Amino acid sequence: MKFTSYGHSCFAVEINNKHLLFDPFISGNELAAAIQVDEIKADYIFISHGHADHILDAEAIAIRTGATVICTWEIHEWLHAKGVTNTHPMNIGGERAFDFFTVKCTVAQHSSMLLDASYGGNPMGFIITANEQSFYYSGDTALTMDMQLIPLWAKLQFAVLPIGDNFTMGMQDAVRAALFVKTTTVVGVHYDTFGYIKINHQEAIDVFAKEGIKLHLLAVGEEMDFSNL
Ligand code: NI
Ligand code: MN
């Protein structure tokens, strides 16, 4: 599982030479100015919820790549109306096998309105399992008791969690989330992009380390291999 950060909560995980892209938001992110949106590879695109900082570049990337977009029913319908037809609607609690991986959609405590004020359905997170390895991306969310269910479904290689506070969990709650989902490896997302969510990196690394958890704060464009932890 090769992980690539594209800034904010946008990242890709490469499995079996296929590219799973999450929450594409690049062209609106000043910190991701070095990333070329029209060069990003995608075979599958996952959208956790409808906010612009998670969906802004989804339409363009989906149309260029022909990737299958996995999202809520409401976002699926919204994308169809825009001419993005290779979509697969899911909802919280649902699990489904795709060609080389399975997806389970998890609860996220947040909100979800699309760019034109359409309702985006409930926000969600995803557990992806492939080749007997799993990871969890919580999406934008508060810390929730539901996260304690995740170890019943998957033994995680790593988790991708928001740590920027204000709109989502902050670093302290993200540590609790990591303990709930039983992982010792976390990739922090949803921080620094806007003034509201600027964090002190060393402080974040330290609060995770106190609980024996390694927090990775990847630079935009940085890659990391999480296969052999
Ligand atoms: Ni959001
Ligand atoms: Mn967000």
XYZ file of N, CA and C and ligand atoms in Angstrom:
689
model
N 0.841 -1.194 0.000
C 0.000 0.000 0.000
C 0.877 1.245 0.000
N 1.065 1.826 -1.188
C 1.853 3.052 -1.271
C 0.929 4.257 -1.148
N 1.225 5.081 -0.161
C 0.392 6.238 0.176
C 1.023 7.504 -0.401
N 0.232 8.327 -1.066
C 0.714 9.626 -1.549
C -0.183 10.724 -1.001
N 0.429 11.724 -0.392
C -0.336 12.874 0.102
C -0.476 13.927 -0.989
N -1.699 14.428 -1.194
C -1.915 15.547 -2.115
C -2.352 16.808 -1.364
N -2.175 16.796 -0.046
C -2.517 17.967 0.754
C -3.942 17.925 1.276
N -4.185 18.656 2.355
C -5.472 18.686 3.063
C -5.919 17.255 3.371
N -7.092 16.804 2.879
C -7.494 15.411 3.123
C -7.464 14.606 1.839
N -6.714 15.073 0.869
C -6.634 14.352 -0.410
C -5.390 13.481 -0.428
N -5.608 12.206 -0.710
C -4.477 11.275 -0.761
C -4.830 10.117 -1.680
N -3.797 9.413 -2.104
C -4.016 8.221 -2.915
C -3.322 7.047 -2.247
N -3.898 5.871 -2.405
C -3.253 4.638 -1.971
C -3.176 3.732 -3.194
N -1.957 3.309 -3.491
C -1.745 2.448 -4.657
C -1.701 1.000 -4.189
N -2.588 0.192 -4.767
C -2.682 -1.231 -4.431
C -2.795 -1.988 -5.751
N -1.999 -3.029 -5.926
C -2.043 -3.825 -7.167
C -1.916 -2.942 -8.415
N -1.070 -1.931 -8.329
C -0.863 -0.983 -9.446
C -2.108 -0.169 -9.811
N -3.107 -0.178 -8.932
C -4.294 0.660 -9.160
C -4.276 1.787 -8.139
N -4.902 2.904 -8.515
C -4.851 4.101 -7.679
C -6.208 4.421 -7.086
N -6.270 4.378 -5.752
C -7.477 4.748 -5.017
C -7.259 6.171 -4.513
N -8.061 7.085 -5.004
C -7.893 8.507 -4.666
C -9.018 8.931 -3.731
N -8.669 9.658 -2.691
C -9.650 10.064 -1.688
C -9.789 11.584 -1.652
N -11.035 12.045 -1.598
C -11.393 13.447 -1.340
C -10.571 14.465 -2.137
N -10.700 14.423 -3.472
C -9.869 15.291 -4.302
C -10.146 16.789 -4.132
N -9.171 17.454 -3.554
C -9.218 18.909 -3.340
C -7.793 19.402 -3.495
N -7.476 19.896 -4.679
C -6.103 20.318 -4.974
C -6.098 21.743 -5.522
N -6.948 21.994 -6.540
C -6.898 23.295 -7.219
C -7.285 24.439 -6.279
N -8.009 24.140 -5.206
C -8.388 25.187 -4.251
C -7.458 25.276 -3.064
N -6.383 24.496 -3.082
C -5.470 24.439 -1.933
C -4.131 25.086 -2.288
N -3.909 26.258 -1.737
C -2.660 26.989 -2.020
C -1.431 26.153 -1.689
N -1.549 25.318 -0.667
C -0.396 24.514 -0.228
C -0.095 23.376 -1.203
N -1.034 23.116 -2.131
C -0.841 22.029 -3.094
C -0.591 22.574 -4.503
N -0.088 23.805 -4.577
C 0.116 24.467 -5.877
C 1.063 23.686 -6.790
N 1.941 22.879 -6.197
C 2.910 22.126 -7.007
C 2.306 20.857 -7.622
N 1.102 20.495 -7.200
C 0.470 19.269 -7.710
C -0.337 19.600 -8.975
N -0.102 18.836 -10.023
C -0.861 19.023 -11.268
C -2.104 18.131 -11.227
N -3.262 18.756 -11.135
C -4.511 17.988 -11.025
C -4.690 17.061 -12.232
N -4.276 17.562 -13.413
C -4.524 16.756 -14.626
C -3.498 15.642 -14.827
N -2.628 15.441 -13.840
C -1.703 14.304 -13.922
C -1.987 13.255 -12.857
N -2.934 13.535 -11.976
C -3.227 12.583 -10.897
C -3.914 11.350 -11.470
N -3.390 10.188 -11.083
C -3.972 8.934 -11.557
C -5.100 8.509 -10.622
N -6.137 7.922 -11.185
C -7.211 7.393 -10.347
C -7.944 6.279 -11.082
N -8.124 5.158 -10.393
C -8.990 4.089 -10.882
C -10.296 4.094 -10.092
N -10.191 4.518 -8.823
C -11.361 4.684 -7.961
C -11.205 6.007 -7.227
N -12.307 6.720 -7.076
C -12.298 7.971 -6.310
C -13.326 7.827 -5.189
N -12.894 8.055 -3.964
C -13.775 7.976 -2.800
C -14.068 9.397 -2.331
N -15.348 9.671 -2.079
C -15.736 10.994 -1.571
C -16.438 10.809 -0.235
N -15.853 11.366 0.818
C -16.401 11.153 2.165
C -17.647 11.988 2.416
N -17.688 13.193 1.831
C -18.850 14.068 1.992
C -18.764 15.203 0.986
N -19.783 16.056 0.966
C -19.931 16.997 -0.137
C -19.222 18.324 -0.021
N -18.546 18.582 1.082
C -17.896 19.891 1.231
C -16.816 20.088 0.167
N -16.681 21.347 -0.244
C -15.775 21.679 -1.352
C -14.346 21.203 -1.108
N -13.915 21.233 0.136
C -12.530 20.837 0.428
C -12.341 19.319 0.395
N -13.362 18.599 -0.167
C -13.264 17.143 -0.328
C -13.700 16.684 -1.720
N -14.313 17.609 -2.468
C -14.925 17.177 -3.743
C -14.564 18.098 -4.917
N -13.893 19.201 -4.644
C -13.712 20.246 -5.660
C -13.208 19.718 -7.008
N -12.214 18.818 -6.996
C -11.624 18.352 -8.258
C -12.140 16.975 -8.683
N -13.149 16.467 -8.002
C -13.630 15.106 -8.285
C -14.188 14.984 -9.697
N -14.992 15.962 -10.093
C -15.652 15.908 -11.394
C -14.604 15.865 -12.512
N -13.630 16.769 -12.469
C -12.615 16.833 -13.541
C -11.780 15.555 -13.582
N -11.375 15.062 -12.422
C -10.522 13.860 -12.400
C -11.330 12.634 -12.843
N -12.580 12.563 -12.411
C -13.424 11.416 -12.786
C -13.655 11.382 -14.295
N -13.910 12.541 -14.873
C -14.175 12.589 -16.315
C -12.907 12.256 -17.099
N -11.760 12.791 -16.671
C -10.503 12.543 -17.398
C -10.071 11.080 -17.289
N -10.195 10.492 -16.088
C -9.650 9.141 -15.856
C -10.670 8.029 -16.099
N -11.954 8.367 -16.032
C -12.980 7.329 -16.096
C -13.067 6.502 -14.819
N -12.442 6.990 -13.746
C -12.444 6.271 -12.464
C -13.872 6.063 -11.956
N -14.063 4.998 -11.197
C -15.335 4.745 -10.524
C -15.384 5.584 -9.253
N -16.427 6.382 -9.108
C -16.553 7.235 -7.919
C -17.448 6.550 -6.896
N -16.931 6.355 -5.691
C -17.676 5.711 -4.604
C -18.056 6.785 -3.595
N -19.365 6.933 -3.371
C -19.861 8.057 -2.560
C -21.281 7.746 -2.101
N -21.896 8.678 -1.393
C -23.290 8.487 -0.955
C -24.234 8.511 -2.163
N -25.439 8.019 -1.932
C -26.473 8.064 -2.968
C -26.686 9.500 -3.458
N -26.736 10.432 -2.507
C -27.035 11.826 -2.857
C -25.933 12.430 -3.731
N -24.682 12.142 -3.403
C -23.569 12.674 -4.212
C -23.521 11.955 -5.559
N -23.831 10.676 -5.564
C -23.928 9.903 -6.812
C -24.934 10.559 -7.773
N -26.092 10.927 -7.251
C -27.100 11.576 -8.105
C -26.629 12.945 -8.580
N -25.976 13.660 -7.706
C -25.467 15.007 -8.023
C -24.413 14.912 -9.132
N -23.536 13.920 -9.028
C -22.499 13.738 -10.052
C -23.111 13.323 -11.386
N -24.127 12.451 -11.340
C -24.790 12.042 -12.591
C -25.343 13.250 -13.329
N -25.935 14.167 -12.581
C -26.513 15.365 -13.203
C -25.432 16.211 -13.874
N -24.187 16.049 -13.438
C -23.069 16.782 -14.045
C -22.389 15.976 -15.140
N -22.895 14.786 -15.425
C -22.319 13.982 -16.489
C -21.249 13.002 -16.037
N -21.069 12.872 -14.719
C -20.135 11.857 -14.197
C -20.973 10.609 -13.904
N -20.900 9.623 -14.785
C -21.850 8.513 -14.686
C -21.244 7.231 -14.136
N -19.914 7.156 -14.072
C -19.308 5.940 -13.524
C -19.182 6.074 -12.016
N -20.308 5.926 -11.346
C -20.341 6.100 -9.893
C -20.929 4.864 -9.245
N -20.596 4.687 -7.976
C -21.183 3.580 -7.218
C -21.683 4.119 -5.883
N -23.009 4.182 -5.698
C -23.543 4.733 -4.457
C -23.465 3.732 -3.311
N -23.118 4.226 -2.132
C -23.118 3.390 -0.922
C -23.682 4.225 0.222
N -23.835 3.603 1.375
C -24.224 4.369 2.557
C -23.673 3.691 3.799
N -23.756 4.391 4.909
C -23.137 3.957 6.163
C -23.600 2.554 6.549
N -22.638 1.718 6.921
C -22.940 0.342 7.319
C -22.786 -0.635 6.184
N -22.796 -0.125 4.962
C -22.704 -0.997 3.798
C -21.274 -1.405 3.501
N -21.155 -2.645 3.051
C -19.852 -3.156 2.641
C -20.004 -3.722 1.246
N -18.956 -3.618 0.444
C -19.061 -4.125 -0.915
C -17.679 -4.504 -1.434
N -17.643 -5.600 -2.177
C -16.392 -6.010 -2.810
C -16.303 -5.391 -4.193
N -15.175 -4.762 -4.472
C -14.868 -4.290 -5.823
C -13.770 -5.212 -6.361
N -13.152 -4.922 -7.499
C -12.394 -5.994 -8.129
C -11.262 -6.581 -7.289
N -10.506 -5.751 -6.544
C -9.426 -6.320 -5.733
C -9.446 -5.833 -4.284
N -10.546 -5.164 -3.880
C -10.625 -4.650 -2.499
C -12.081 -4.631 -2.055
N -12.265 -4.507 -0.741
C -13.615 -4.267 -0.230
C -13.641 -2.909 0.470
N -14.826 -2.327 0.476
C -15.062 -1.037 1.142
C -16.160 -1.239 2.159
N -15.963 -0.739 3.361
C -17.061 -0.647 4.311
C -17.213 0.817 4.697
N -18.440 1.311 4.634
C -18.694 2.724 4.932
C -19.031 2.888 6.412
N -18.376 3.836 7.048
C -18.506 3.999 8.497
C -19.132 5.356 8.849
N -19.606 5.428 10.073
C -20.229 6.658 10.582
C -19.202 7.781 10.700
N -19.579 8.970 10.257
C -18.789 10.177 10.529
C -19.753 11.216 11.086
N -19.376 11.885 12.143
C -20.220 12.935 12.734
C -19.764 14.271 12.194
N -20.502 14.772 11.206
C -20.087 15.986 10.508
C -21.320 16.497 9.765
N -21.170 17.207 8.679
C -22.295 17.641 7.855
C -21.879 17.460 6.405
N -22.815 17.636 5.475
C -22.462 17.367 4.083
C -23.371 18.109 3.124
N -22.940 19.273 2.698
C -23.685 20.045 1.699
C -22.770 20.252 0.500
N -23.330 20.106 -0.689
C -22.530 20.248 -1.907
C -22.342 21.720 -2.293
N -21.522 21.941 -3.310
C -21.109 23.301 -3.711
C -22.283 24.205 -4.058
N -23.352 23.606 -4.623
C -24.518 24.413 -5.015
C -25.614 24.353 -3.963
N -25.249 23.965 -2.738
C -26.160 23.872 -1.592
C -27.087 22.664 -1.652
N -26.862 21.730 -2.593
C -27.605 20.465 -2.573
C -27.203 19.671 -1.335
N -28.123 18.836 -0.884
C -27.867 17.970 0.266
C -26.975 16.801 -0.170
N -25.934 16.533 0.582
C -24.975 15.493 0.192
C -25.172 14.155 0.883
N -26.280 14.007 1.632
C -26.433 12.772 2.415
C -25.577 12.853 3.662
N -25.470 11.731 4.363
C -24.634 11.722 5.560
C -23.168 11.623 5.175
N -22.307 12.301 5.913
C -20.874 12.103 5.689
C -20.475 10.697 6.130
N -19.423 10.163 5.549
C -18.979 8.825 5.929
C -17.463 8.741 5.966
N -17.020 7.609 6.555
C -15.625 7.206 6.460
C -15.575 5.884 5.723
N -14.373 5.377 5.484
C -14.224 4.139 4.724
C -13.174 3.233 5.368
N -13.477 1.943 5.407
C -12.447 0.945 5.687
C -12.184 0.227 4.369
N -10.947 0.238 3.944
C -10.566 -0.433 2.700
C -9.722 -1.645 3.063
N -10.049 -2.780 2.499
C -9.272 -4.003 2.727
C -8.866 -4.589 1.386
N -7.562 -4.878 1.266
C -7.052 -5.511 0.046
C -5.829 -6.333 0.422
N -5.669 -7.460 -0.193
C -4.504 -8.313 0.058
C -4.276 -8.544 1.563
N -5.372 -8.742 2.283
C -5.335 -8.999 3.729
C -4.740 -7.863 4.556
N -4.765 -6.658 3.990
C -4.363 -5.473 4.756
C -5.502 -4.462 4.680
N -5.680 -3.733 5.793
C -6.779 -2.768 5.840
C -6.291 -1.413 6.320
N -6.983 -0.377 5.873
C -6.782 0.938 6.484
C -8.132 1.629 6.598
N -8.162 2.615 7.463
C -9.394 3.352 7.765
C -9.147 4.828 7.517
N -10.038 5.432 6.730
C -10.042 6.888 6.580
C -11.348 7.370 7.190
N -11.259 8.163 8.229
C -12.472 8.539 8.980
C -13.301 9.593 8.273
N -12.742 10.293 7.274
C -13.412 11.480 6.747
C -13.400 12.585 7.797
N -14.079 13.678 7.504
C -14.218 14.745 8.509
C -15.170 14.231 9.572
N -14.743 14.221 10.812
C -15.619 13.740 11.866
C -15.133 14.194 13.231
N -16.083 14.221 14.159
C -15.748 14.287 15.574
C -15.274 12.908 16.007
N -14.679 12.840 17.166
C -14.454 11.551 17.819
C -15.831 10.942 18.098
N -16.035 9.684 17.759
C -17.321 9.050 18.039
C -17.114 7.693 18.693
N -18.092 7.306 19.508
C -18.055 5.989 20.138
C -18.095 4.884 19.081
N -18.715 5.201 17.937
C -18.818 4.215 16.849
C -17.447 3.718 16.385
N -16.429 4.528 16.579
C -15.082 4.114 16.149
C -14.622 2.845 16.867
N -15.229 2.601 18.036
C -14.860 1.389 18.784
C -15.312 0.120 18.059
N -16.223 0.254 17.109
C -16.673 -0.912 16.337
C -15.647 -1.330 15.285
N -14.820 -0.410 14.883
C -13.943 -0.664 13.731
C -13.029 -1.885 13.912
N -12.464 -2.116 15.109
C -11.644 -3.327 15.266
C -12.434 -4.636 15.105
N -13.772 -4.574 15.219
C -14.575 -5.785 14.976
C -14.556 -6.138 13.498
N -14.314 -5.148 12.656
C -14.401 -5.346 11.206
C -13.046 -5.485 10.535
N -12.021 -4.882 11.120
C -10.733 -4.888 10.426
C -9.581 -4.668 11.395
N -8.493 -5.344 11.101
C -7.230 -5.100 11.801
C -6.460 -4.121 10.915
N -6.261 -2.930 11.442
C -5.753 -1.851 10.585
C -4.231 -1.824 10.501
N -3.776 -1.563 9.301
C -2.359 -1.290 9.058
C -2.055 0.174 9.462
N -3.033 1.027 9.159
C -2.903 2.442 9.536
C -4.271 3.113 9.447
N -4.373 4.302 10.035
C -5.602 5.095 9.933
C -5.258 6.500 9.472
N -6.155 7.078 8.704
C -6.006 8.453 8.213
C -7.057 9.283 8.948
N -6.603 10.199 9.798
C -7.508 10.915 10.693
C -7.286 12.424 10.620
N -8.385 13.203 10.663
C -8.226 14.652 10.745
C -7.685 15.037 12.122
N -6.830 16.043 12.147
C -6.223 16.463 13.419
C -6.255 17.979 13.613
N -6.917 18.691 12.673
C -6.800 20.154 12.659
C -7.725 20.910 13.595
N -8.673 20.185 14.238
C -9.605 20.814 15.172
C -10.541 21.804 14.443
N -11.348 22.517 15.168
C -12.312 23.513 14.684
C -13.469 22.884 13.894
N -13.193 22.235 12.760
C -14.255 21.599 11.964
C -14.342 20.096 12.216
N -13.311 19.523 12.799
C -13.202 18.065 12.999
C -12.529 17.809 14.341
N -12.196 16.559 14.578
C -11.376 16.234 15.742
C -10.117 17.081 15.730
N -9.658 17.416 16.909
C -8.313 17.951 17.065
C -7.372 16.816 17.425
N -6.135 17.172 17.679
C -5.120 16.127 17.883
C -5.395 15.241 19.101
N -5.907 15.820 20.193
C -6.147 15.008 21.389
C -7.231 13.964 21.129
N -8.319 14.386 20.489
C -9.384 13.429 20.170
C -8.940 12.440 19.093
N -8.066 12.875 18.208
C -7.570 11.946 17.186
C -6.717 10.839 17.818
N -6.016 11.169 18.895
C -5.279 10.131 19.638
C -6.283 9.118 20.205
N -7.386 9.641 20.792
C -8.418 8.729 21.331
C -9.016 7.880 20.205
N -9.206 8.499 19.049
C -9.746 7.753 17.897
C -8.793 6.625 17.503
N -7.504 6.918 17.484
C -6.512 5.893 17.124
C -6.561 4.739 18.119
N -6.767 5.077 19.409
C -6.872 4.018 20.426
C -8.160 3.209 20.214
N -9.261 3.896 19.892
C -10.537 3.207 19.623
C -10.403 2.228 18.447
N -9.745 2.663 17.400
C -9.689 1.822 16.191
C -8.512 0.846 16.236
N -7.718 0.957 17.313
C -6.603 0.041 17.566
C -5.555 0.050 16.455
N -4.997 1.247 16.252
C -3.859 1.326 15.342
C -2.741 2.096 16.029
N -1.516 1.804 15.656
C -0.381 2.563 16.190
C 0.267 3.417 15.095
N -0.395 3.479 13.928
C 0.145 4.276 12.825
C -0.963 5.165 12.265
N -0.748 6.461 12.342
C -1.763 7.421 11.889
C -1.145 8.391 10.883
N -1.883 8.644 9.816
C -1.536 9.745 8.917
C -2.486 10.887 9.259
N -1.948 12.007 9.653
C -2.767 13.169 9.982
C -3.170 13.910 8.716
N -4.444 14.318 8.656
C -4.935 15.122 7.537
C -5.786 16.270 8.077
N -6.254 17.144 7.164
C -7.170 18.231 7.521
C -6.557 19.183 8.549
N -5.326 19.623 8.278
C -4.662 20.604 9.142
C -3.856 21.557 8.257
N -3.641 22.749 8.759
C -2.784 23.786 8.147
C -3.341 24.457 6.885
N -4.316 23.845 6.212
C -4.774 24.361 4.919
C -5.367 25.762 5.035
N -6.121 25.976 6.095
C -6.748 27.285 6.327
C -6.349 27.773 7.720
N -6.535 29.069 7.946
C -6.168 29.651 9.233
C -6.816 28.963 10.425
N -8.064 28.532 10.258
C -8.788 27.909 11.377
C -8.149 26.610 11.864
N -7.389 25.963 11.011
C -6.931 24.599 11.327
C -5.402 24.477 11.349
N -4.732 25.589 11.565
C -3.257 25.529 11.668
C -2.876 24.842 12.983
N -1.889 23.978 12.915
C -1.458 23.251 14.118
C 0.053 23.347 14.295
N 0.475 23.003 15.501
C 1.904 22.876 15.801
C 2.283 21.409 15.559
N 3.106 21.172 14.555
C 3.412 19.793 14.147
C 4.083 18.996 15.263
N 5.059 19.606 15.918
C 5.785 18.853 16.946
C 4.859 18.482 18.105
N 3.993 19.422 18.471
C 3.029 19.145 19.544
C 2.151 17.945 19.161
N 1.703 17.911 17.908
C 0.847 16.810 17.449
C 1.610 15.486 17.508
N 2.829 15.480 16.993
C 3.637 14.255 17.005
C 3.823 13.782 18.444
N 4.055 14.722 19.349
C 4.299 14.380 20.756
C 3.054 13.814 21.447
N 1.869 14.381 21.191
C 0.673 13.867 21.892
C 0.352 12.450 21.421
N 0.631 12.147 20.171
C 0.441 10.773 19.690
C 1.509 9.848 20.284
N 2.748 10.327 20.305
C 3.863 9.498 20.796
C 3.645 9.100 22.252
N 3.014 9.974 23.022
C 2.737 9.691 24.441
C 1.913 8.411 24.613
N 1.099 8.101 23.612
C 0.270 6.881 23.650
C 0.870 5.769 22.789
N 2.111 5.950 22.379
C 2.781 4.904 21.585
C 2.331 4.865 20.129
N 1.787 5.987 19.653
C 1.282 6.026 18.270
C 2.193 6.915 17.425
N 2.563 6.411 16.269
C 3.402 7.179 15.350
C 2.502 8.010 14.436
N 2.626 9.330 14.524
C 1.863 10.228 13.657
C 2.734 10.645 12.484
N 2.255 10.408 11.276
C 2.956 10.839 10.073
C 2.296 12.109 9.544
N 3.068 13.157 9.404
C 2.590 14.395 8.781
C 3.359 14.541 7.476
N 2.756 14.087 6.399
C 3.460 14.048 5.119
C 3.399 15.405 4.425
N 4.489 15.756 3.775
C 4.495 16.963 2.952
C 3.609 16.718 1.732
N 3.099 17.788 1.136
C 2.271 17.638 -0.066
C 3.130 17.004 -1.168
N 2.647 15.914 -1.722
C 3.393 15.197 -2.754
C 4.268 14.074 -2.211
N 4.404 14.012 -0.877
C 5.260 12.975 -0.276
C 4.589 11.597 -0.334
N 5.416 10.580 -0.537
C 4.916 9.198 -0.596
C 5.477 8.392 0.554
N 4.732 7.377 0.955
C 5.193 6.506 2.026
C 4.602 5.114 1.800
N 5.406 4.079 2.071
C 4.904 2.717 1.896
C 4.476 2.146 3.247
N 3.184 1.855 3.374
C 2.654 1.327 4.641
C 2.433 -0.181 4.581
N 3.018 -0.856 3.605
C 2.742 -2.291 3.443
C 3.388 -3.142 4.498
N 4.603 -2.776 4.902
C 5.382 -3.698 5.741
C 5.681 -3.136 7.123
N 4.635 -2.706 7.816
C 4.839 -2.142 9.153
C 5.008 -3.254 10.177
Ni -16.251 18.867 5.831
Mn -13.279 19.341 5.404
